[in-house]
């Protein structure tokens, strides 16, 4: 009798944990296949430290083949899912098509950058969801400071030294905090004319920084940012982005060459194409993480709307800690459905605190509801990250130690260009390459021969290099490759977000 085949789509927090749990429980009594565009699990909470030059990029990546023993890795992006035929169609990194049959399917496709109908944002802004975007931001910011140091035009110099971050949630707050320290260090080593200093703006339409977190954490983060000179503007967002800068909703025009888009995330568009009930773009599942009417299909992580048993009538938020714990429950329940583990159990978890790294020795944390700031919060935050990392702990700790005693290397490698990390993409974990199969989210949603959605600006950044970034153009045209044919096509996501009220979800729990 052949062994059952379990396919897991996505290796984020939920997918990685589900695969690891399944491998442990099944002990080679089931075939487990993990479909993912990259061969690593990315520990997203430490991504701002990669952009700031504290951690080397590979420190926040954990090898899938090296840590998931008994799991077969298939490199590719899921494009079509045939629920009736129990098959997943995918495209490999070189544009080839493949198909995976399954007895059990676990969808952990995660989330992508949230877009809003703001003119110019798709062309001139960059997100912060993947490693290529973090590497690009570090190079771009370093380049702007270096160009400003030799710029004779006062206005151009000021624009190059002005950096705008939209979204004061977990990601935006950490990006502004860490990158402000980076640019200050660059300016000290390479002084700017006339005493000009780098200027950072953090914008959000919410009333406070970290609006979805405890108010004490918000006050701590706000105080630290303002003390460093970050211009924190609540109740303000971007009305239009241009080559010369950004027009704010309060009418002010800010000359700038840098716009970092951290307004939050939206579920991967793949889940809408399944034709199953959705909740604000997320696939509705029951407390056992199964899709209603499809007991062989499970969903967890950002792309799944999981009932919050601690708050009846609500769904768990799109956070890393929920995805990590849901992945374990999904793995246990799938194993149980195969008769290889314990009984199924519903997902239930109560958050015991959050931690926000503000750079240097500063942080804000509330483990077990105890508010902490300063050095104590910094120790708790980094201790949590070391405990939560599924690998590379010694290397991360070594990088932290070296950063504390040695100056950072202020260099740009030029490996990731503006045109290769468009904001409107269904694959933020992959950088676009000339002639490669990766496409922008707008192209993917539109499909061949179909005009893009009229309610959203065309993502021309996916088709041509961004002039405002000063990058070299793409070496050649990007070949469009459609996903393999199948009963269900990846489709666009309706714009569920009215003008930005919510920022991205909180970061990792302190428990």
GROMACS .gro file of C-alpha atoms in nm:
model
  511
    1UNK     CA    1   0.000   0.000   0.000
    2UNK     CA    2   0.142   0.336  -0.098
    3UNK     CA    3   0.212   0.594   0.164
    4UNK     CA    4  -0.015   0.900   0.190
    5UNK     CA    5   0.119   1.215   0.027
    6UNK     CA    6   0.100   1.549   0.209
    7UNK     CA    7   0.174   1.870   0.015
    8UNK     CA    8   0.251   2.190   0.206
    9UNK     CA    9   0.244   2.511   0.002
   10UNK     CA   10   0.463   2.784   0.150
   11UNK     CA   11   0.752   2.775   0.397
   12UNK     CA   12   0.686   3.081   0.607
   13UNK     CA   13   0.624   3.061   0.980
   14UNK     CA   14   0.318   2.838   0.938
   15UNK     CA   15   0.447   2.618   0.656
   16UNK     CA   16   0.788   2.558   0.810
   17UNK     CA   17   0.640   2.463   1.147
   18UNK     CA   18   0.377   2.238   0.985
   19UNK     CA   19   0.644   2.055   0.785
   20UNK     CA   20   0.869   2.008   1.085
   21UNK     CA   21   0.582   1.883   1.301
   22UNK     CA   22   0.458   1.643   1.035
   23UNK     CA   23   0.804   1.500   0.975
   24UNK     CA   24   0.845   1.436   1.347
   25UNK     CA   25   0.505   1.270   1.390
   26UNK     CA   26   0.491   1.061   1.072
   27UNK     CA   27   0.848   0.926   1.092
   28UNK     CA   28   0.871   0.841   0.723
   29UNK     CA   29   0.527   0.678   0.719
   30UNK     CA   30   0.400   0.952   0.489
   31UNK     CA   31   0.551   1.137   0.194
   32UNK     CA   32   0.579   1.508   0.274
   33UNK     CA   33   0.644   1.760  -0.001
   34UNK     CA   34   0.709   2.128   0.068
   35UNK     CA   35   0.652   2.365  -0.226
   36UNK     CA   36   0.828   2.700  -0.185
   37UNK     CA   37   0.994   2.957  -0.415
   38UNK     CA   38   1.316   2.959  -0.209
   39UNK     CA   39   1.517   2.694  -0.030
   40UNK     CA   40   1.506   2.877   0.302
   41UNK     CA   41   1.272   2.986   0.579
   42UNK     CA   42   1.299   3.361   0.636
   43UNK     CA   43   1.283   3.491   0.993
   44UNK     CA   44   1.104   3.816   0.909
   45UNK     CA   45   1.127   3.993   1.249
   46UNK     CA   46   1.503   4.037   1.205
   47UNK     CA   47   1.479   4.170   0.849
   48UNK     CA   48   1.520   4.537   0.958
   49UNK     CA   49   1.855   4.442   1.110
   50UNK     CA   50   1.965   4.305   0.773
   51UNK     CA   51   1.870   4.632   0.605
   52UNK     CA   52   2.058   4.825   0.873
   53UNK     CA   53   2.374   4.616   0.829
   54UNK     CA   54   2.364   4.457   1.175
   55UNK     CA   55   2.308   4.104   1.050
   56UNK     CA   56   2.445   3.937   0.740
   57UNK     CA   57   2.160   3.829   0.512
   58UNK     CA   58   2.209   3.455   0.555
   59UNK     CA   59   2.171   3.486   0.932
   60UNK     CA   60   1.794   3.530   0.902
   61UNK     CA   61   1.752   3.240   0.658
   62UNK     CA   62   1.724   2.879   0.770
   63UNK     CA   63   1.798   2.606   0.516
   64UNK     CA   64   1.493   2.395   0.439
   65UNK     CA   65   1.682   2.085   0.318
   66UNK     CA   66   1.926   2.119   0.608
   67UNK     CA   67   1.668   2.136   0.885
   68UNK     CA   68   1.357   1.954   0.756
   69UNK     CA   69   1.473   1.595   0.742
   70UNK     CA   70   1.222   1.362   0.584
   71UNK     CA   71   1.065   1.647   0.385
   72UNK     CA   72   1.104   1.672   0.006
   73UNK     CA   73   1.157   2.030  -0.110
   74UNK     CA   74   1.021   2.137  -0.448
   75UNK     CA   75   1.127   2.483  -0.562
   76UNK     CA   76   0.839   2.665  -0.728
   77UNK     CA   77   0.540   2.895  -0.696
   78UNK     CA   78   0.190   2.756  -0.681
   79UNK     CA   79  -0.025   2.902  -0.954
   80UNK     CA   80  -0.329   2.675  -0.974
   81UNK     CA   81  -0.497   2.443  -0.727
   82UNK     CA   82  -0.748   2.184  -0.845
   83UNK     CA   83  -0.937   2.094  -0.529
   84UNK     CA   84  -1.153   1.834  -0.702
   85UNK     CA   85  -0.857   1.669  -0.874
   86UNK     CA   86  -0.637   1.710  -0.565
   87UNK     CA   87  -0.348   1.857  -0.760
   88UNK     CA   88  -0.130   2.166  -0.727
   89UNK     CA   89   0.018   2.322  -1.040
   90UNK     CA   90   0.334   2.525  -0.999
   91UNK     CA   91   0.604   2.710  -1.191
   92UNK     CA   92   0.968   2.637  -1.108
   93UNK     CA   93   1.242   2.906  -1.086
   94UNK     CA   94   1.332   2.859  -1.454
   95UNK     CA   95   0.976   2.887  -1.584
   96UNK     CA   96   0.902   2.516  -1.615
   97UNK     CA   97   0.562   2.380  -1.515
   98UNK     CA   98   0.501   2.102  -1.265
   99UNK     CA   99   0.215   1.924  -1.091
  100UNK     CA  100   0.188   1.770  -0.745
  101UNK     CA  101  -0.088   1.530  -0.643
  102UNK     CA  102  -0.188   1.509  -0.279
  103UNK     CA  103  -0.392   1.319  -0.024
  104UNK     CA  104  -0.367   1.607   0.221
  105UNK     CA  105  -0.299   1.972   0.136
  106UNK     CA  106  -0.181   2.241   0.379
  107UNK     CA  107  -0.203   2.596   0.239
  108UNK     CA  108   0.044   2.832   0.409
  109UNK     CA  109   0.097   3.081   0.126
  110UNK     CA  110   0.126   3.380   0.360
  111UNK     CA  111   0.086   3.741   0.255
  112UNK     CA  112   0.216   4.008   0.019
  113UNK     CA  113   0.244   4.388   0.029
  114UNK     CA  114  -0.087   4.567   0.077
  115UNK     CA  115  -0.155   4.815  -0.203
  116UNK     CA  116  -0.383   5.117  -0.191
  117UNK     CA  117  -0.513   5.330  -0.480
  118UNK     CA  118  -0.262   5.608  -0.416
  119UNK     CA  119  -0.124   5.761  -0.740
  120UNK     CA  120   0.244   5.693  -0.797
  121UNK     CA  121   0.298   5.455  -0.506
  122UNK     CA  122   0.330   5.140  -0.720
  123UNK     CA  123   0.590   5.316  -0.937
  124UNK     CA  124   0.797   5.493  -0.672
  125UNK     CA  125   0.764   5.297  -0.346
  126UNK     CA  126   0.919   4.972  -0.230
  127UNK     CA  127   0.789   4.725   0.025
  128UNK     CA  128   0.961   4.537   0.303
  129UNK     CA  129   0.844   4.177   0.291
  130UNK     CA  130   1.140   3.984   0.155
  131UNK     CA  131   1.517   3.958   0.165
  132UNK     CA  132   1.566   4.124  -0.178
  133UNK     CA  133   1.373   4.432  -0.057
  134UNK     CA  134   1.585   4.457   0.258
  135UNK     CA  135   1.909   4.432   0.060
  136UNK     CA  136   1.783   4.687  -0.190
  137UNK     CA  137   1.684   4.934   0.083
  138UNK     CA  138   2.028   4.914   0.245
  139UNK     CA  139   2.204   4.978  -0.085
  140UNK     CA  140   1.965   5.254  -0.186
  141UNK     CA  141   1.987   5.443   0.143
  142UNK     CA  142   2.366   5.415   0.148
  143UNK     CA  143   2.381   5.539  -0.211
  144UNK     CA  144   2.161   5.840  -0.139
  145UNK     CA  145   2.380   5.953   0.151
  146UNK     CA  146   2.696   5.908  -0.056
  147UNK     CA  147   2.550   6.100  -0.349
  148UNK     CA  148   2.430   6.376  -0.119
  149UNK     CA  149   2.781   6.421   0.017
  150UNK     CA  150   2.905   6.535  -0.327
  151UNK     CA  151   2.588   6.709  -0.446
  152UNK     CA  152   2.620   7.082  -0.516
  153UNK     CA  153   2.248   7.150  -0.556
  154UNK     CA  154   2.110   7.223  -0.209
  155UNK     CA  155   1.757   7.107  -0.292
  156UNK     CA  156   1.869   6.779  -0.449
  157UNK     CA  157   2.100   6.717  -0.155
  158UNK     CA  158   1.813   6.765   0.090
  159UNK     CA  159   1.586   6.534  -0.113
  160UNK     CA  160   1.847   6.259  -0.117
  161UNK     CA  161   1.882   6.287   0.261
  162UNK     CA  162   1.508   6.268   0.325
  163UNK     CA  163   1.358   5.922   0.378
  164UNK     CA  164   0.985   5.857   0.410
  165UNK     CA  165   0.836   5.546   0.576
  166UNK     CA  166   0.460   5.497   0.545
  167UNK     CA  167   0.300   5.279   0.812
  168UNK     CA  168   0.382   5.304   1.183
  169UNK     CA  169   0.305   4.944   1.263
  170UNK     CA  170   0.559   4.687   1.373
  171UNK     CA  171   0.758   4.677   1.050
  172UNK     CA  172   0.751   5.049   0.972
  173UNK     CA  173   0.851   5.147   1.325
  174UNK     CA  174   1.148   4.910   1.330
  175UNK     CA  175   1.258   5.010   0.980
  176UNK     CA  176   1.256   5.380   1.072
  177UNK     CA  177   1.435   5.317   1.401
  178UNK     CA  178   1.713   5.100   1.259
  179UNK     CA  179   1.766   5.289   0.935
  180UNK     CA  180   1.785   5.624   1.115
  181UNK     CA  181   2.080   5.492   1.315
  182UNK     CA  182   2.239   5.363   0.994
  183UNK     CA  183   2.216   5.696   0.810
  184UNK     CA  184   2.347   5.887   1.112
  185UNK     CA  185   2.651   5.660   1.113
  186UNK     CA  186   2.701   5.705   0.739
  187UNK     CA  187   2.680   6.083   0.775
  188UNK     CA  188   2.938   6.084   1.054
  189UNK     CA  189   3.189   5.890   0.845
  190UNK     CA  190   3.111   6.085   0.528
  191UNK     CA  191   3.008   6.435   0.646
  192UNK     CA  192   2.743   6.615   0.443
  193UNK     CA  193   2.798   6.976   0.330
  194UNK     CA  194   2.665   7.263   0.542
  195UNK     CA  195   2.597   7.036   0.837
  196UNK     CA  196   2.300   6.867   0.670
  197UNK     CA  197   2.171   6.564   0.858
  198UNK     CA  198   1.966   6.273   0.724
  199UNK     CA  199   1.595   6.320   0.789
  200UNK     CA  200   1.345   6.040   0.847
  201UNK     CA  201   0.966   6.075   0.838
  202UNK     CA  202   0.731   5.810   0.979
  203UNK     CA  203   0.371   5.852   0.862
  204UNK     CA  204   0.044   5.684   0.954
  205UNK     CA  205  -0.322   5.782   0.956
  206UNK     CA  206  -0.361   5.617   1.298
  207UNK     CA  207  -0.354   5.829   1.611
  208UNK     CA  208  -0.038   5.670   1.752
  209UNK     CA  209   0.268   5.463   1.668
  210UNK     CA  210   0.204   5.087   1.690
  211UNK     CA  211  -0.174   5.142   1.697
  212UNK     CA  212  -0.262   4.775   1.747
  213UNK     CA  213  -0.032   4.726   2.044
  214UNK     CA  214  -0.038   4.828   2.408
  215UNK     CA  215  -0.038   5.205   2.454
  216UNK     CA  216   0.264   5.186   2.683
  217UNK     CA  217   0.467   5.024   2.404
  218UNK     CA  218   0.343   5.293   2.168
  219UNK     CA  219   0.456   5.571   2.401
  220UNK     CA  220   0.799   5.412   2.446
  221UNK     CA  221   0.853   5.370   2.071
  222UNK     CA  222   0.727   5.723   1.999
  223UNK     CA  223   0.959   5.872   2.260
  224UNK     CA  224   1.266   5.685   2.131
  225UNK     CA  225   1.199   5.779   1.767
  226UNK     CA  226   1.141   6.147   1.840
  227UNK     CA  227   1.450   6.165   2.063
  228UNK     CA  228   1.658   6.045   1.767
  229UNK     CA  229   1.513   6.309   1.540
  230UNK     CA  230   1.261   6.097   1.347
  231UNK     CA  231   0.972   6.317   1.231
  232UNK     CA  232   0.673   6.113   1.352
  233UNK     CA  233   0.348   6.233   1.196
  234UNK     CA  234   0.028   6.064   1.301
  235UNK     CA  235  -0.295   6.129   1.115
  236UNK     CA  236  -0.095   6.179   0.796
  237UNK     CA  237  -0.027   5.961   0.494
  238UNK     CA  238   0.071   5.988   0.128
  239UNK     CA  239  -0.170   6.143  -0.121
  240UNK     CA  240   0.058   6.105  -0.422
  241UNK     CA  241   0.411   5.984  -0.494
  242UNK     CA  242   0.622   6.136  -0.771
  243UNK     CA  243   0.975   6.128  -0.903
  244UNK     CA  244   1.062   6.437  -0.698
  245UNK     CA  245   0.901   6.334  -0.368
  246UNK     CA  246   0.571   6.269  -0.191
  247UNK     CA  247   0.262   6.482  -0.147
  248UNK     CA  248   0.115   6.431   0.200
  249UNK     CA  249  -0.253   6.426   0.287
  250UNK     CA  250  -0.209   6.750   0.483
  251UNK     CA  251  -0.102   6.927   0.163
  252UNK     CA  252   0.274   6.941   0.229
  253UNK     CA  253   0.510   6.824  -0.043
  254UNK     CA  254   0.822   6.648   0.087
  255UNK     CA  255   1.113   6.628  -0.161
  256UNK     CA  256   1.258   6.278  -0.131
  257UNK     CA  257   1.413   5.996  -0.329
  258UNK     CA  258   1.304   5.722  -0.087
  259UNK     CA  259   0.955   5.592  -0.009
  260UNK     CA  260   0.927   5.275   0.201
  261UNK     CA  261   0.578   5.122   0.199
  262UNK     CA  262   0.498   4.941   0.526
  263UNK     CA  263   0.121   4.991   0.551
  264UNK     CA  264   0.062   4.624   0.612
  265UNK     CA  265  -0.002   4.303   0.427
  266UNK     CA  266  -0.280   4.125   0.243
  267UNK     CA  267  -0.333   3.751   0.191
  268UNK     CA  268  -0.163   3.592  -0.106
  269UNK     CA  269  -0.394   3.622  -0.411
  270UNK     CA  270  -0.382   3.244  -0.458
  271UNK     CA  271  -0.644   3.182  -0.189
  272UNK     CA  272  -0.911   3.385  -0.368
  273UNK     CA  273  -0.873   3.169  -0.677
  274UNK     CA  274  -0.976   2.861  -0.479
  275UNK     CA  275  -1.342   2.960  -0.495
  276UNK     CA  276  -1.390   2.897  -0.123
  277UNK     CA  277  -1.550   3.133   0.134
  278UNK     CA  278  -1.324   3.422   0.232
  279UNK     CA  279  -1.302   3.673   0.514
  280UNK     CA  280  -1.137   3.995   0.392
  281UNK     CA  281  -0.935   3.793   0.141
  282UNK     CA  282  -0.840   3.518   0.387
  283UNK     CA  283  -0.946   3.155   0.344
  284UNK     CA  284  -1.202   3.066   0.609
  285UNK     CA  285  -1.116   2.753   0.809
  286UNK     CA  286  -1.268   2.590   1.116
  287UNK     CA  287  -1.101   2.583   1.461
  288UNK     CA  288  -0.920   2.264   1.354
  289UNK     CA  289  -0.776   2.460   1.058
  290UNK     CA  290  -0.969   2.258   0.796
  291UNK     CA  291  -1.148   2.414   0.501
  292UNK     CA  292  -1.525   2.356   0.542
  293UNK     CA  293  -1.643   2.090   0.299
  294UNK     CA  294  -1.282   1.999   0.215
  295UNK     CA  295  -1.155   1.788   0.508
  296UNK     CA  296  -0.839   1.700   0.316
  297UNK     CA  297  -0.741   2.069   0.286
  298UNK     CA  298  -0.605   2.275   0.577
  299UNK     CA  299  -0.506   2.640   0.594
  300UNK     CA  300  -0.304   2.840   0.843
  301UNK     CA  301  -0.093   3.154   0.871
  302UNK     CA  302  -0.166   3.493   0.717
  303UNK     CA  303  -0.373   3.353   0.431
  304UNK     CA  304  -0.620   3.173   0.662
  305UNK     CA  305  -0.901   3.323   0.868
  306UNK     CA  306  -0.880   3.114   1.185
  307UNK     CA  307  -1.155   3.156   1.444
  308UNK     CA  308  -1.021   3.313   1.764
  309UNK     CA  309  -1.156   3.093   2.041
  310UNK     CA  310  -1.039   3.346   2.300
  311UNK     CA  311  -1.255   3.611   2.132
  312UNK     CA  312  -1.568   3.448   1.995
  313UNK     CA  313  -1.684   3.593   1.666
  314UNK     CA  314  -1.338   3.721   1.570
  315UNK     CA  315  -1.048   3.578   1.373
  316UNK     CA  316  -0.686   3.558   1.482
  317UNK     CA  317  -0.473   3.847   1.352
  318UNK     CA  318  -0.210   3.808   1.082
  319UNK     CA  319   0.094   3.785   1.309
  320UNK     CA  320   0.406   3.572   1.314
  321UNK     CA  321   0.330   3.418   1.653
  322UNK     CA  322  -0.013   3.297   1.542
  323UNK     CA  323   0.129   3.158   1.215
  324UNK     CA  324   0.403   2.972   1.402
  325UNK     CA  325   0.163   2.811   1.647
  326UNK     CA  326  -0.102   2.739   1.385
  327UNK     CA  327   0.161   2.555   1.182
  328UNK     CA  328   0.219   2.317   1.469
  329UNK     CA  329  -0.151   2.251   1.518
  330UNK     CA  330  -0.200   2.199   1.143
  331UNK     CA  331   0.084   1.947   1.136
  332UNK     CA  332  -0.056   1.759   1.434
  333UNK     CA  333  -0.409   1.752   1.292
  334UNK     CA  334  -0.298   1.635   0.948
  335UNK     CA  335  -0.096   1.356   1.109
  336UNK     CA  336  -0.399   1.262   1.318
  337UNK     CA  337  -0.617   1.247   1.007
  338UNK     CA  338  -0.374   0.990   0.867
  339UNK     CA  339  -0.384   0.788   1.189
  340UNK     CA  340  -0.024   0.879   1.267
  341UNK     CA  341  -0.057   1.112   1.562
  342UNK     CA  342  -0.272   1.232   1.846
  343UNK     CA  343  -0.633   1.334   1.820
  344UNK     CA  344  -0.722   1.653   1.637
  345UNK     CA  345  -0.733   1.963   1.849
  346UNK     CA  346  -0.861   2.315   1.784
  347UNK     CA  347  -0.624   2.608   1.762
  348UNK     CA  348  -0.622   2.820   2.075
  349UNK     CA  349  -0.358   3.066   2.190
  350UNK     CA  350  -0.346   3.373   2.410
  351UNK     CA  351  -0.074   3.628   2.345
  352UNK     CA  352   0.150   3.689   2.643
  353UNK     CA  353   0.326   3.997   2.515
  354UNK     CA  354   0.508   4.163   2.227
  355UNK     CA  355   0.854   4.301   2.164
  356UNK     CA  356   0.971   4.576   1.929
  357UNK     CA  357   1.341   4.628   1.855
  358UNK     CA  358   1.420   5.000   1.823
  359UNK     CA  359   1.788   4.965   1.739
  360UNK     CA  360   2.097   4.992   1.952
  361UNK     CA  361   2.014   4.891   2.307
  362UNK     CA  362   1.661   5.030   2.288
  363UNK     CA  363   1.342   4.832   2.261
  364UNK     CA  364   0.986   4.818   2.389
  365UNK     CA  365   0.843   4.496   2.531
  366UNK     CA  366   0.567   4.373   2.759
  367UNK     CA  367   0.638   4.007   2.844
  368UNK     CA  368   0.349   3.865   3.051
  369UNK     CA  369   0.197   4.213   3.051
  370UNK     CA  370   0.496   4.376   3.226
  371UNK     CA  371   0.595   4.693   3.035
  372UNK     CA  372   0.968   4.726   2.975
  373UNK     CA  373   1.183   4.980   2.796
  374UNK     CA  374   1.549   5.062   2.748
  375UNK     CA  375   1.819   4.802   2.811
  376UNK     CA  376   1.589   4.556   2.990
  377UNK     CA  377   1.350   4.553   2.694
  378UNK     CA  378   1.645   4.516   2.457
  379UNK     CA  379   1.770   4.209   2.642
  380UNK     CA  380   1.422   4.053   2.646
  381UNK     CA  381   1.367   4.127   2.276
  382UNK     CA  382   1.693   3.979   2.158
  383UNK     CA  383   1.657   3.686   2.395
  384UNK     CA  384   1.317   3.613   2.244
  385UNK     CA  385   1.451   3.625   1.890
  386UNK     CA  386   1.733   3.385   1.975
  387UNK     CA  387   1.486   3.144   2.132
  388UNK     CA  388   1.240   3.172   1.841
  389UNK     CA  389   1.498   3.124   1.565
  390UNK     CA  390   1.491   2.764   1.437
  391UNK     CA  391   1.859   2.792   1.342
  392UNK     CA  392   2.165   3.021   1.313
  393UNK     CA  393   2.147   3.127   1.679
  394UNK     CA  394   2.524   3.131   1.731
  395UNK     CA  395   2.582   3.323   1.408
  396UNK     CA  396   2.317   3.582   1.496
  397UNK     CA  397   2.459   3.628   1.846
  398UNK     CA  398   2.809   3.664   1.698
  399UNK     CA  399   2.688   3.935   1.457
  400UNK     CA  400   2.525   4.123   1.746
  401UNK     CA  401   2.849   4.106   1.942
  402UNK     CA  402   3.058   4.228   1.648
  403UNK     CA  403   2.814   4.512   1.581
  404UNK     CA  404   2.850   4.623   1.942
  405UNK     CA  405   3.230   4.651   1.925
  406UNK     CA  406   3.306   4.728   1.560
  407UNK     CA  407   3.185   5.000   1.322
  408UNK     CA  408   2.941   4.889   1.054
  409UNK     CA  409   3.056   4.859   0.696
  410UNK     CA  410   2.894   5.144   0.504
  411UNK     CA  411   2.911   4.999   0.156
  412UNK     CA  412   2.659   4.927  -0.119
  413UNK     CA  413   2.689   4.600  -0.305
  414UNK     CA  414   2.457   4.689  -0.593
  415UNK     CA  415   2.319   4.336  -0.618
  416UNK     CA  416   1.949   4.431  -0.611
  417UNK     CA  417   1.816   4.707  -0.836
  418UNK     CA  418   1.494   4.905  -0.811
  419UNK     CA  419   1.326   4.735  -1.108
  420UNK     CA  420   1.385   4.390  -0.958
  421UNK     CA  421   1.182   4.456  -0.640
  422UNK     CA  422   0.852   4.613  -0.754
  423UNK     CA  423   0.601   4.695  -0.484
  424UNK     CA  424   0.318   4.523  -0.671
  425UNK     CA  425   0.438   4.164  -0.670
  426UNK     CA  426   0.290   3.834  -0.565
  427UNK     CA  427   0.641   3.710  -0.476
  428UNK     CA  428   0.825   3.956  -0.248
  429UNK     CA  429   1.068   3.679  -0.155
  430UNK     CA  430   1.204   3.671  -0.512
  431UNK     CA  431   1.392   3.943  -0.698
  432UNK     CA  432   1.292   3.984  -1.063
  433UNK     CA  433   1.552   3.878  -1.317
  434UNK     CA  434   1.563   3.960  -1.687
  435UNK     CA  435   1.393   3.688  -1.885
  436UNK     CA  436   1.271   3.516  -1.568
  437UNK     CA  437   0.920   3.390  -1.498
  438UNK     CA  438   0.849   3.617  -1.201
  439UNK     CA  439   0.579   3.875  -1.271
  440UNK     CA  440   0.429   4.166  -1.089
  441UNK     CA  441   0.109   4.127  -0.894
  442UNK     CA  442  -0.070   4.350  -1.144
  443UNK     CA  443   0.035   4.129  -1.435
  444UNK     CA  444  -0.051   3.815  -1.247
  445UNK     CA  445  -0.394   3.939  -1.150
  446UNK     CA  446  -0.469   4.072  -1.494
  447UNK     CA  447  -0.379   3.753  -1.674
  448UNK     CA  448  -0.304   3.729  -2.045
  449UNK     CA  449  -0.510   3.965  -2.260
  450UNK     CA  450  -0.696   4.114  -1.962
  451UNK     CA  451  -0.662   4.482  -1.868
  452UNK     CA  452  -0.547   4.554  -1.517
  453UNK     CA  453  -0.799   4.655  -1.253
  454UNK     CA  454  -0.919   5.013  -1.309
  455UNK     CA  455  -0.942   5.087  -0.936
  456UNK     CA  456  -0.570   5.049  -0.880
  457UNK     CA  457  -0.280   5.234  -1.045
  458UNK     CA  458  -0.086   5.033  -1.297
  459UNK     CA  459   0.233   4.896  -1.147
  460UNK     CA  460   0.467   5.024  -1.413
  461UNK     CA  461   0.760   4.967  -1.181
  462UNK     CA  462   0.730   4.605  -1.274
  463UNK     CA  463   0.786   4.685  -1.639
  464UNK     CA  464   1.048   4.956  -1.638
  465UNK     CA  465   1.323   5.080  -1.408
  466UNK     CA  466   1.233   5.344  -1.154
  467UNK     CA  467   1.391   5.675  -1.254
  468UNK     CA  468   1.382   5.814  -0.904
  469UNK     CA  469   1.612   5.549  -0.761
  470UNK     CA  470   1.907   5.621  -0.989
  471UNK     CA  471   1.949   5.255  -1.075
  472UNK     CA  472   2.071   5.114  -1.400
  473UNK     CA  473   1.788   4.989  -1.620
  474UNK     CA  474   1.715   4.622  -1.654
  475UNK     CA  475   1.963   4.455  -1.890
  476UNK     CA  476   1.680   4.336  -2.110
  477UNK     CA  477   1.307   4.291  -2.140
  478UNK     CA  478   1.141   4.068  -1.886
  479UNK     CA  479   0.972   3.772  -2.046
  480UNK     CA  480   0.622   3.718  -1.924
  481UNK     CA  481   0.542   3.361  -1.840
  482UNK     CA  482   0.187   3.264  -1.755
  483UNK     CA  483   0.122   3.004  -1.488
  484UNK     CA  484   0.046   2.653  -1.608
  485UNK     CA  485  -0.310   2.595  -1.715
  486UNK     CA  486  -0.554   2.447  -1.469
  487UNK     CA  487  -0.907   2.465  -1.340
  488UNK     CA  488  -0.831   2.750  -1.098
  489UNK     CA  489  -0.627   3.053  -1.196
  490UNK     CA  490  -0.453   3.283  -0.959
  491UNK     CA  491  -0.665   3.594  -0.957
  492UNK     CA  492  -0.659   3.944  -0.817
  493UNK     CA  493  -0.751   4.038  -0.467
  494UNK     CA  494  -1.032   4.286  -0.412
  495UNK     CA  495  -0.928   4.602  -0.236
  496UNK     CA  496  -1.054   4.526   0.113
  497UNK     CA  497  -0.872   4.816   0.273
  498UNK     CA  498  -1.028   5.155   0.278
  499UNK     CA  499  -0.778   5.439   0.318
  500UNK     CA  500  -0.509   5.315   0.548
  501UNK     CA  501  -0.654   5.280   0.894
  502UNK     CA  502  -0.461   4.980   1.008
  503UNK     CA  503  -0.093   4.926   0.978
  504UNK     CA  504   0.085   4.597   0.959
  505UNK     CA  505   0.024   4.341   1.232
  506UNK     CA  506   0.233   4.332   1.550
  507UNK     CA  507   0.552   4.140   1.555
  508UNK     CA  508   0.655   3.827   1.740
  509UNK     CA  509   0.515   3.748   2.080
  510UNK     CA  510   0.741   3.749   2.379
  511UNK     CA  511   0.617   3.408   2.476
   0.00000   0.00000   0.00000
